[in-house]
Short mmCIF file of N, CA and C in Angstrom, two decimals:
data_model
loop_
_atom_site.label_atom_id
_atom_site.label_comp_id
_atom_site.label_asym_id
_atom_site.label_seq_id
_atom_site.Cartn_x
_atom_site.Cartn_y
_atom_site.Cartn_z
N MET A 1 17.26 44.11 105.19
CA MET A 1 16.86 43.76 106.53
C MET A 1 15.44 43.21 106.50
N THR A 2 15.22 42.13 107.18
CA THR A 2 13.89 41.54 107.28
C THR A 2 13.34 41.82 108.67
N VAL A 3 12.14 42.35 108.72
CA VAL A 3 11.49 42.60 110.00
C VAL A 3 10.24 41.74 110.09
N LYS A 4 9.86 41.39 111.31
CA LYS A 4 8.69 40.55 111.53
C LYS A 4 7.79 41.19 112.58
N LYS A 5 6.51 40.86 112.48
CA LYS A 5 5.54 41.32 113.46
C LYS A 5 6.00 40.91 114.85
N TRP A 6 5.82 41.82 115.82
CA TRP A 6 6.14 41.64 117.24
C TRP A 6 7.61 41.86 117.57
N GLU A 7 8.43 42.18 116.58
CA GLU A 7 9.82 42.51 116.89
C GLU A 7 9.88 43.95 117.40
N ILE A 8 10.89 44.20 118.22
CA ILE A 8 11.15 45.55 118.71
C ILE A 8 12.46 46.00 118.08
N HIS A 9 12.44 47.17 117.45
CA HIS A 9 13.61 47.72 116.77
C HIS A 9 13.87 49.14 117.25
N TRP A 10 15.11 49.58 117.11
CA TRP A 10 15.44 50.99 117.23
C TRP A 10 15.03 51.64 115.93
N ALA A 11 14.46 52.84 116.02
CA ALA A 11 14.09 53.59 114.82
C ALA A 11 14.32 55.08 115.06
N PHE A 12 14.57 55.77 113.97
CA PHE A 12 14.67 57.23 114.03
C PHE A 12 13.28 57.78 113.77
N VAL A 13 12.69 58.38 114.80
CA VAL A 13 11.30 58.83 114.77
C VAL A 13 11.24 60.34 114.91
N LYS A 14 10.48 60.97 114.03
CA LYS A 14 10.31 62.43 114.07
C LYS A 14 9.30 62.78 115.16
N PHE A 15 9.59 63.84 115.91
CA PHE A 15 8.66 64.33 116.91
C PHE A 15 7.39 64.82 116.21
N GLU A 16 6.27 64.74 116.90
CA GLU A 16 4.99 65.17 116.32
C GLU A 16 4.90 66.68 116.15
N ASP A 17 5.47 67.42 117.08
CA ASP A 17 5.29 68.87 117.10
C ASP A 17 6.37 69.67 116.39
N TYR A 18 7.53 69.05 116.13
CA TYR A 18 8.60 69.77 115.44
C TYR A 18 9.49 68.78 114.71
N ASP A 19 10.47 69.29 113.97
CA ASP A 19 11.23 68.47 113.03
C ASP A 19 12.39 67.66 113.62
N GLU A 20 12.58 67.69 114.91
CA GLU A 20 13.67 66.92 115.51
C GLU A 20 13.38 65.42 115.43
N VAL A 21 14.44 64.64 115.26
CA VAL A 21 14.31 63.19 115.17
C VAL A 21 15.00 62.57 116.38
N LYS A 22 14.39 61.53 116.94
CA LYS A 22 14.95 60.87 118.11
C LYS A 22 15.01 59.36 117.85
N ARG A 23 16.07 58.74 118.31
CA ARG A 23 16.20 57.28 118.21
C ARG A 23 15.44 56.68 119.39
N ARG A 24 14.43 55.85 119.07
CA ARG A 24 13.60 55.27 120.11
C ARG A 24 13.13 53.88 119.70
N PRO A 25 12.71 53.07 120.66
CA PRO A 25 12.22 51.74 120.31
C PRO A 25 10.83 51.81 119.70
N VAL A 26 10.57 50.91 118.77
CA VAL A 26 9.24 50.78 118.16
C VAL A 26 8.89 49.30 118.11
N LEU A 27 7.60 49.02 118.16
CA LEU A 27 7.09 47.66 118.04
C LEU A 27 6.52 47.47 116.64
N ILE A 28 7.04 46.50 115.92
CA ILE A 28 6.55 46.22 114.56
C ILE A 28 5.21 45.48 114.67
N ILE A 29 4.16 46.01 114.01
CA ILE A 29 2.87 45.33 114.04
C ILE A 29 2.44 44.84 112.67
N ASN A 30 3.13 45.28 111.62
CA ASN A 30 2.85 44.80 110.27
C ASN A 30 4.02 45.22 109.38
N GLU A 31 4.45 44.31 108.55
CA GLU A 31 5.57 44.63 107.67
C GLU A 31 5.14 44.41 106.21
N SER A 32 5.56 45.30 105.37
CA SER A 32 5.27 45.16 103.94
C SER A 32 6.38 45.88 103.18
N ARG A 33 6.36 45.76 101.90
CA ARG A 33 7.37 46.45 101.08
C ARG A 33 7.12 47.95 101.04
N ALA A 34 5.87 48.36 101.17
CA ALA A 34 5.54 49.78 101.07
C ALA A 34 5.88 50.55 102.34
N ALA A 35 5.57 49.96 103.50
CA ALA A 35 5.83 50.64 104.77
C ALA A 35 5.86 49.62 105.90
N ILE A 36 6.59 49.95 106.92
CA ILE A 36 6.63 49.13 108.12
C ILE A 36 5.74 49.84 109.13
N VAL A 37 4.66 49.18 109.53
CA VAL A 37 3.73 49.78 110.48
C VAL A 37 4.19 49.40 111.88
N SER A 38 4.34 50.41 112.72
CA SER A 38 4.85 50.16 114.07
C SER A 38 4.14 51.06 115.07
N LEU A 39 4.41 50.81 116.35
CA LEU A 39 3.85 51.61 117.44
C LEU A 39 4.99 52.20 118.25
N LYS A 40 4.80 53.42 118.71
CA LYS A 40 5.79 54.05 119.59
C LYS A 40 5.82 53.31 120.91
N MET A 41 6.98 53.36 121.55
CA MET A 41 7.15 52.77 122.87
C MET A 41 7.75 53.84 123.78
N THR A 42 7.48 53.72 125.09
CA THR A 42 8.00 54.70 126.03
C THR A 42 8.38 54.05 127.35
N GLY A 43 9.40 54.58 127.96
CA GLY A 43 9.79 54.16 129.29
C GLY A 43 9.20 55.08 130.35
N THR A 44 8.48 56.11 129.93
CA THR A 44 7.86 57.05 130.84
C THR A 44 6.55 56.46 131.37
N ASP A 45 6.41 56.38 132.68
CA ASP A 45 5.18 55.86 133.29
C ASP A 45 4.14 56.97 133.28
N ARG A 46 3.10 56.77 132.52
CA ARG A 46 2.04 57.77 132.42
C ARG A 46 0.83 57.41 133.28
N GLY A 47 1.01 56.46 134.20
CA GLY A 47 -0.09 56.05 135.07
C GLY A 47 -0.99 55.04 134.36
N ASP A 48 -2.23 55.01 134.74
CA ASP A 48 -3.18 54.05 134.20
C ASP A 48 -3.82 54.60 132.93
N ASN A 49 -3.08 54.56 131.84
CA ASN A 49 -3.54 55.10 130.57
C ASN A 49 -4.06 53.96 129.70
N VAL A 50 -5.34 54.00 129.35
CA VAL A 50 -5.95 52.90 128.58
C VAL A 50 -5.39 52.80 127.16
N ARG A 51 -4.74 53.86 126.69
CA ARG A 51 -4.17 53.82 125.34
C ARG A 51 -2.75 53.29 125.32
N GLU A 52 -2.28 52.83 126.48
CA GLU A 52 -0.94 52.27 126.57
C GLU A 52 -1.01 50.87 127.17
N TYR A 53 -0.10 50.02 126.73
CA TYR A 53 0.00 48.67 127.28
C TYR A 53 1.38 48.52 127.90
N HIS A 54 1.40 48.19 129.19
CA HIS A 54 2.67 47.98 129.89
C HIS A 54 3.16 46.56 129.60
N ILE A 55 4.35 46.44 129.02
CA ILE A 55 4.91 45.13 128.66
C ILE A 55 5.26 44.36 129.93
N VAL A 56 4.71 43.15 130.04
CA VAL A 56 4.93 42.30 131.21
C VAL A 56 6.37 41.78 131.23
N ASP A 57 6.78 41.14 130.16
CA ASP A 57 8.12 40.54 130.06
C ASP A 57 9.08 41.43 129.29
N TRP A 58 9.24 42.68 129.75
CA TRP A 58 10.07 43.64 129.02
C TRP A 58 11.54 43.22 128.97
N ALA A 59 12.05 42.61 130.02
CA ALA A 59 13.47 42.20 130.01
C ALA A 59 13.70 41.06 129.02
N LYS A 60 12.77 40.09 128.98
CA LYS A 60 12.89 38.98 128.04
C LYS A 60 12.73 39.45 126.60
N ALA A 61 12.07 40.59 126.41
CA ALA A 61 11.89 41.15 125.07
C ALA A 61 13.13 41.92 124.61
N GLY A 62 14.13 42.04 125.48
CA GLY A 62 15.37 42.71 125.11
C GLY A 62 15.46 44.16 125.54
N LEU A 63 14.46 44.64 126.26
CA LEU A 63 14.45 46.04 126.70
C LEU A 63 15.23 46.20 128.00
N SER A 64 15.82 47.36 128.19
CA SER A 64 16.66 47.59 129.37
C SER A 64 15.89 48.14 130.56
N LYS A 65 14.63 48.54 130.35
CA LYS A 65 13.83 49.05 131.46
C LYS A 65 12.35 48.82 131.17
N SER A 66 11.55 48.99 132.19
CA SER A 66 10.10 48.85 132.07
C SER A 66 9.60 49.77 130.95
N THR A 67 8.80 49.23 130.06
CA THR A 67 8.39 49.95 128.84
C THR A 67 6.92 49.71 128.54
N SER A 68 6.28 50.72 127.98
CA SER A 68 4.89 50.61 127.53
C SER A 68 4.81 50.85 126.04
N VAL A 69 3.81 50.23 125.42
CA VAL A 69 3.52 50.43 124.00
C VAL A 69 2.37 51.43 123.91
N ARG A 70 2.57 52.46 123.12
CA ARG A 70 1.54 53.49 122.94
C ARG A 70 0.62 53.07 121.80
N LEU A 71 -0.49 52.44 122.13
CA LEU A 71 -1.38 51.82 121.15
C LEU A 71 -2.02 52.82 120.20
N ASP A 72 -2.05 54.08 120.55
CA ASP A 72 -2.65 55.11 119.70
C ASP A 72 -1.62 55.89 118.88
N LYS A 73 -0.37 55.47 118.90
CA LYS A 73 0.70 56.18 118.19
C LYS A 73 1.30 55.30 117.09
N ILE A 74 0.56 55.20 116.00
CA ILE A 74 1.00 54.38 114.86
C ILE A 74 2.01 55.15 114.02
N LEU A 75 3.08 54.46 113.65
CA LEU A 75 4.13 55.04 112.81
C LEU A 75 4.23 54.25 111.51
N TYR A 76 4.45 54.94 110.43
CA TYR A 76 4.70 54.30 109.14
C TYR A 76 6.16 54.59 108.79
N LEU A 77 6.98 53.56 108.85
CA LEU A 77 8.42 53.72 108.67
C LEU A 77 8.91 53.02 107.42
N GLN A 78 10.05 53.43 106.97
CA GLN A 78 10.77 52.75 105.90
C GLN A 78 11.91 51.96 106.53
N GLU A 79 12.42 51.01 105.82
CA GLU A 79 13.54 50.21 106.32
C GLU A 79 14.72 51.10 106.73
N SER A 80 14.91 52.18 105.99
CA SER A 80 16.03 53.09 106.29
C SER A 80 15.85 53.84 107.61
N ASP A 81 14.64 53.85 108.18
CA ASP A 81 14.39 54.49 109.47
C ASP A 81 14.84 53.61 110.64
N LEU A 82 15.02 52.31 110.38
CA LEU A 82 15.37 51.37 111.45
C LEU A 82 16.87 51.36 111.69
N ASP A 83 17.23 51.11 112.96
CA ASP A 83 18.64 51.14 113.34
C ASP A 83 19.01 49.95 114.24
N GLY A 84 18.48 48.79 113.94
CA GLY A 84 18.86 47.58 114.66
C GLY A 84 17.74 46.98 115.48
N LYS A 85 17.76 45.67 115.55
CA LYS A 85 16.76 44.93 116.31
C LYS A 85 17.15 44.90 117.79
N ILE A 86 16.15 45.12 118.65
CA ILE A 86 16.34 45.03 120.09
C ILE A 86 15.97 43.64 120.58
N GLY A 87 14.81 43.15 120.16
CA GLY A 87 14.31 41.86 120.62
C GLY A 87 12.93 41.58 120.07
N GLU A 88 12.18 40.77 120.79
CA GLU A 88 10.83 40.38 120.35
C GLU A 88 9.95 40.19 121.57
N LEU A 89 8.66 40.56 121.43
CA LEU A 89 7.73 40.37 122.54
C LEU A 89 7.55 38.90 122.85
N GLN A 90 7.27 38.61 124.11
CA GLN A 90 6.95 37.26 124.56
C GLN A 90 5.47 36.99 124.30
N GLU A 91 5.09 35.73 124.34
CA GLU A 91 3.72 35.33 123.97
C GLU A 91 2.65 36.05 124.76
N ILE A 92 2.81 36.19 126.08
CA ILE A 92 1.78 36.84 126.90
C ILE A 92 1.53 38.27 126.42
N ASP A 93 2.59 38.97 126.08
CA ASP A 93 2.44 40.35 125.61
C ASP A 93 1.85 40.40 124.20
N LYS A 94 2.22 39.47 123.35
CA LYS A 94 1.64 39.40 122.00
C LYS A 94 0.12 39.22 122.10
N LEU A 95 -0.30 38.28 122.95
CA LEU A 95 -1.74 38.00 123.10
C LEU A 95 -2.49 39.21 123.64
N LYS A 96 -1.96 39.82 124.68
CA LYS A 96 -2.66 40.95 125.29
C LYS A 96 -2.72 42.16 124.38
N ILE A 97 -1.65 42.47 123.68
CA ILE A 97 -1.68 43.60 122.74
C ILE A 97 -2.62 43.28 121.58
N GLY A 98 -2.55 42.06 121.07
CA GLY A 98 -3.46 41.66 119.99
C GLY A 98 -4.92 41.83 120.38
N LEU A 99 -5.28 41.44 121.60
CA LEU A 99 -6.65 41.61 122.08
C LEU A 99 -7.04 43.07 122.19
N ARG A 100 -6.15 43.87 122.76
CA ARG A 100 -6.44 45.30 122.91
C ARG A 100 -6.62 45.98 121.55
N MET A 101 -5.80 45.60 120.59
CA MET A 101 -5.88 46.24 119.27
C MET A 101 -7.10 45.77 118.49
N SER A 102 -7.55 44.56 118.72
CA SER A 102 -8.73 44.05 118.00
C SER A 102 -10.01 44.72 118.48
N LYS A 103 -9.99 45.33 119.66
CA LYS A 103 -11.16 46.00 120.22
C LYS A 103 -11.31 47.42 119.72
N ARG A 104 -10.34 47.91 118.92
CA ARG A 104 -10.40 49.29 118.43
C ARG A 104 -11.33 49.43 117.29
#
């Protein structure tokens, strides 16, 4: 499977506090042979959280509901953790996330 930056995939992600795994969307931000670097995504509205970016064109990106990217939740995944491509971010969202991440 080939993954590219800005793609959204389903992935099996382990909870932070315990060993349960959940299938959830992730945003690919860097791909390499060693690890796929991604960010957690959530459909839960957490209000005006500066560590989250609300996707403007979520439907065009292939998502079924309004979704935010959790900019402070970096995941290191293997190809075997992925379970199918959902879609890809649109240009406006790529630019805005890129700007927010460059300020860290």
